[in-house]
PDB file of C-alpha atoms in Angstrom:
ATOM      1  CA  UNK A   1      -7.350   3.073 -15.520  1.00 75.00           C
ATOM      2  CA  UNK A   2      -5.860   2.129 -12.184  1.00 86.00           C
ATOM      3  CA  UNK A   3      -2.457   1.001 -10.953  1.00 90.00           C
ATOM      4  CA  UNK A   4      -1.183  -1.041  -8.195  1.00 94.00           C
ATOM      5  CA  UNK A   5       1.638   0.758  -6.358  1.00 95.00           C
ATOM      6  CA  UNK A   6       3.716  -1.200  -4.220  1.00 95.00           C
ATOM      7  CA  UNK A   7       5.672   0.204  -1.124  1.00 96.00           C
ATOM      8  CA  UNK A   8       8.289  -1.790   0.928  1.00 95.00           C
ATOM      9  CA  UNK A   9       7.462  -1.789   4.608  1.00 96.00           C
ATOM     10  CA  UNK A  10      10.805  -3.105   5.612  1.00 94.00           C
ATOM     11  CA  UNK A  11      12.817  -0.865   7.827  1.00 91.00           C
ATOM     12  CA  UNK A  12      14.495   1.501   5.936  1.00 92.00           C
ATOM     13  CA  UNK A  13      13.183   0.378   2.693  1.00 93.00           C
ATOM     14  CA  UNK A  14      10.208   2.864   2.415  1.00 93.00           C
ATOM     15  CA  UNK A  15      12.194   5.900   3.090  1.00 91.00           C
ATOM     16  CA  UNK A  16      15.004   4.934   0.507  1.00 92.00           C
ATOM     17  CA  UNK A  17      12.136   4.694  -1.939  1.00 89.00           C
ATOM     18  CA  UNK A  18      11.024   8.176  -1.331  1.00 86.00           C
ATOM     19  CA  UNK A  19      14.239   9.304  -2.333  1.00 86.00           C
ATOM     20  CA  UNK A  20      14.248   7.471  -5.687  1.00 85.00           C
ATOM     21  CA  UNK A  21      12.143   5.241  -7.636  1.00 91.00           C
ATOM     22  CA  UNK A  22       8.725   5.595  -5.525  1.00 91.00           C
ATOM     23  CA  UNK A  23       8.452   8.949  -6.493  1.00 90.00           C
ATOM     24  CA  UNK A  24       9.508   8.665 -10.006  1.00 92.00           C
ATOM     25  CA  UNK A  25       6.769   5.771 -10.388  1.00 93.00           C
ATOM     26  CA  UNK A  26       4.084   8.125  -8.826  1.00 93.00           C
ATOM     27  CA  UNK A  27       4.883  11.044 -11.168  1.00 92.00           C
ATOM     28  CA  UNK A  28       5.191   8.724 -14.119  1.00 94.00           C
ATOM     29  CA  UNK A  29       1.578   7.239 -13.477  1.00 93.00           C
ATOM     30  CA  UNK A  30       0.044  10.859 -13.078  1.00 92.00           C
ATOM     31  CA  UNK A  31       1.594  12.131 -16.289  1.00 93.00           C
ATOM     32  CA  UNK A  32       0.406   9.078 -18.232  1.00 93.00           C
ATOM     33  CA  UNK A  33      -2.946   9.818 -16.928  1.00 92.00           C
ATOM     34  CA  UNK A  34      -3.663   7.000 -14.286  1.00 92.00           C
ATOM     35  CA  UNK A  35      -6.420   8.272 -12.282  1.00 89.00           C
ATOM     36  CA  UNK A  36      -6.667   5.790  -9.446  1.00 90.00           C
ATOM     37  CA  UNK A  37      -4.195   4.146  -7.302  1.00 89.00           C
ATOM     38  CA  UNK A  38      -4.325   0.806  -4.907  1.00 93.00           C
ATOM     39  CA  UNK A  39      -1.406   1.045  -2.508  1.00 95.00           C
ATOM     40  CA  UNK A  40       0.069  -2.586  -1.432  1.00 96.00           C
ATOM     41  CA  UNK A  41       2.261  -1.893   1.791  1.00 97.00           C
ATOM     42  CA  UNK A  42       4.326  -5.120   1.244  1.00 96.00           C
ATOM     43  CA  UNK A  43       6.822  -6.730   3.533  1.00 96.00           C
ATOM     44  CA  UNK A  44       4.624  -6.230   6.471  1.00 96.00           C
ATOM     45  CA  UNK A  45       6.053  -9.265   7.982  1.00 95.00           C
ATOM     46  CA  UNK A  46       9.510  -7.847   7.824  1.00 95.00           C
ATOM     47  CA  UNK A  47       7.950  -4.964   9.627  1.00 95.00           C
ATOM     48  CA  UNK A  48       6.502  -7.259  12.613  1.00 95.00           C
ATOM     49  CA  UNK A  49       3.109  -6.263  11.435  1.00 95.00           C
ATOM     50  CA  UNK A  50       3.316  -3.112  13.172  1.00 96.00           C
ATOM     51  CA  UNK A  51       0.315  -0.931  12.974  1.00 95.00           C
ATOM     52  CA  UNK A  52       2.452   2.025  13.637  1.00 96.00           C
ATOM     53  CA  UNK A  53       4.658   1.173  10.883  1.00 96.00           C
ATOM     54  CA  UNK A  54       1.664   0.810   8.362  1.00 96.00           C
ATOM     55  CA  UNK A  55       0.223   4.055   9.472  1.00 96.00           C
ATOM     56  CA  UNK A  56       3.427   6.139   9.126  1.00 96.00           C
ATOM     57  CA  UNK A  57       3.775   4.619   5.614  1.00 96.00           C
ATOM     58  CA  UNK A  58       0.167   5.469   4.707  1.00 96.00           C
ATOM     59  CA  UNK A  59       0.485   9.101   5.988  1.00 95.00           C
ATOM     60  CA  UNK A  60       3.857   9.746   4.361  1.00 94.00           C
ATOM     61  CA  UNK A  61       2.760   8.300   1.065  1.00 95.00           C
ATOM     62  CA  UNK A  62      -0.807  10.139   1.296  1.00 95.00           C
ATOM     63  CA  UNK A  63       0.635  13.302   1.610  1.00 94.00           C
ATOM     64  CA  UNK A  64       3.104  12.571  -1.522  1.00 93.00           C
ATOM     65  CA  UNK A  65       0.110  11.135  -3.394  1.00 94.00           C
ATOM     66  CA  UNK A  66      -1.714  14.068  -2.782  1.00 94.00           C
ATOM     67  CA  UNK A  67       0.731  16.470  -4.104  1.00 93.00           C
ATOM     68  CA  UNK A  68       0.725  14.389  -7.320  1.00 92.00           C
ATOM     69  CA  UNK A  69      -3.042  14.952  -7.563  1.00 92.00           C
ATOM     70  CA  UNK A  70      -4.258  11.449  -5.991  1.00 92.00           C
ATOM     71  CA  UNK A  71      -6.120  12.946  -2.958  1.00 86.00           C
ATOM     72  CA  UNK A  72      -9.802  12.497  -4.070  1.00 85.00           C
ATOM     73  CA  UNK A  73     -10.726   9.839  -3.700  1.00 86.00           C
ATOM     74  CA  UNK A  74      -7.786   8.933  -1.445  1.00 88.00           C
ATOM     75  CA  UNK A  75      -6.009   5.929  -2.535  1.00 92.00           C
ATOM     76  CA  UNK A  76      -6.803   2.432  -0.629  1.00 94.00           C
ATOM     77  CA  UNK A  77      -3.893   1.230   1.459  1.00 96.00           C
ATOM     78  CA  UNK A  78      -3.524  -2.637   2.066  1.00 95.00           C
ATOM     79  CA  UNK A  79      -1.094  -4.281   4.251  1.00 96.00           C
ATOM     80  CA  UNK A  80       0.220  -7.259   2.511  1.00 96.00           C
ATOM     81  CA  UNK A  81       3.206 -10.028   2.681  1.00 95.00           C
ATOM     82  CA  UNK A  82       3.810 -11.416  -0.373  1.00 92.00           C
ATOM     83  CA  UNK A  83       6.218 -13.944   1.099  1.00 92.00           C
ATOM     84  CA  UNK A  84       3.581 -15.045   3.368  1.00 91.00           C
ATOM     85  CA  UNK A  85       0.815 -14.744   0.830  1.00 89.00           C
ATOM     86  CA  UNK A  86      -1.346 -12.604   3.338  1.00 92.00           C
ATOM     87  CA  UNK A  87      -3.977 -10.055   1.689  1.00 91.00           C
ATOM     88  CA  UNK A  88      -3.212 -11.216  -1.815  1.00 85.00           C
ATOM     89  CA  UNK A  89      -5.837 -13.688  -2.545  1.00 74.00           C
ATOM     90  CA  UNK A  90      -9.144 -14.823  -0.865  1.00 67.00           C
ATOM     91  CA  UNK A  91      -8.688 -15.152   3.005  1.00 57.00           C
ATOM     92  CA  UNK A  92      -7.232 -18.448   3.959  1.00 52.00           C
ATOM     93  CA  UNK A  93      -6.473 -17.735   7.672  1.00 51.00           C
ATOM     94  CA  UNK A  94      -2.714 -17.570   7.274  1.00 52.00           C
ATOM     95  CA  UNK A  95      -2.071 -14.671   9.687  1.00 51.00           C
ATOM     96  CA  UNK A  96      -4.103 -13.429  12.667  1.00 51.00           C
ATOM     97  CA  UNK A  97      -4.241  -9.702  11.452  1.00 51.00           C
ATOM     98  CA  UNK A  98      -6.000 -10.879   8.272  1.00 45.00           C
ATOM     99  CA  UNK A  99      -9.531  -9.266   8.331  1.00 46.00           C
ATOM    100  CA  UNK A 100     -11.504  -7.358   5.822  1.00 47.00           C
ATOM    101  CA  UNK A 101     -10.483  -7.049   1.894  1.00 53.00           C
ATOM    102  CA  UNK A 102      -7.560  -8.672   0.293  1.00 56.00           C
ATOM    103  CA  UNK A 103      -5.680  -7.404  -2.591  1.00 56.00           C
ATOM    104  CA  UNK A 104      -7.775  -9.377  -4.954  1.00 55.00           C
ATOM    105  CA  UNK A 105     -10.851  -7.786  -4.117  1.00 57.00           C
ATOM    106  CA  UNK A 106      -9.444  -4.245  -3.367  1.00 54.00           C
ATOM    107  CA  UNK A 107      -7.909  -4.205  -6.941  1.00 50.00           C
ATOM    108  CA  UNK A 108     -11.367  -5.162  -8.422  1.00 47.00           C
ATOM    109  CA  UNK A 109     -12.818  -2.171  -6.654  1.00 48.00           C
ATOM    110  CA  UNK A 110     -15.150  -4.354  -4.093  1.00 43.00           C
ATOM    111  CA  UNK A 111     -13.504  -3.239  -0.791  1.00 44.00           C
ATOM    112  CA  UNK A 112     -14.523   0.119   0.953  1.00 43.00           C
ATOM    113  CA  UNK A 113     -11.623  -0.109   3.477  1.00 44.00           C
ATOM    114  CA  UNK A 114      -8.334  -1.970   3.775  1.00 46.00           C
ATOM    115  CA  UNK A 115      -7.870  -4.664   6.410  1.00 49.00           C
ATOM    116  CA  UNK A 116      -6.783  -3.483   9.786  1.00 50.00           C
ATOM    117  CA  UNK A 117      -3.967  -4.516  11.922  1.00 56.00           C
ATOM    118  CA  UNK A 118      -3.533  -5.583  15.427  1.00 47.00           C
TER     119      UNK A 118
END
């Protein structure tokens, strides 16, 4: 079994989630025996598609996920924008940072690395 964990990249939202439901969801998944996670870092458009913001979220979330037992293999993190439809379905050239795998292929286990950011 695998699950899609959606984190909010909007300023202040990721940090608020760490103090509440995000942690609860991680531990619920682990206690239910979910072995694999794919992490969608959503609202990257609200964060200006800043690579530093994506890496900050990835670093903080990875540490928490490791504590919950999601360290090996490490979860795949994918920057997405549901509003813009970026990295959710096959590439359509909607955003200049779109390259690599999108959520559809990552969740199907066909991607070995998440798309990069500029």
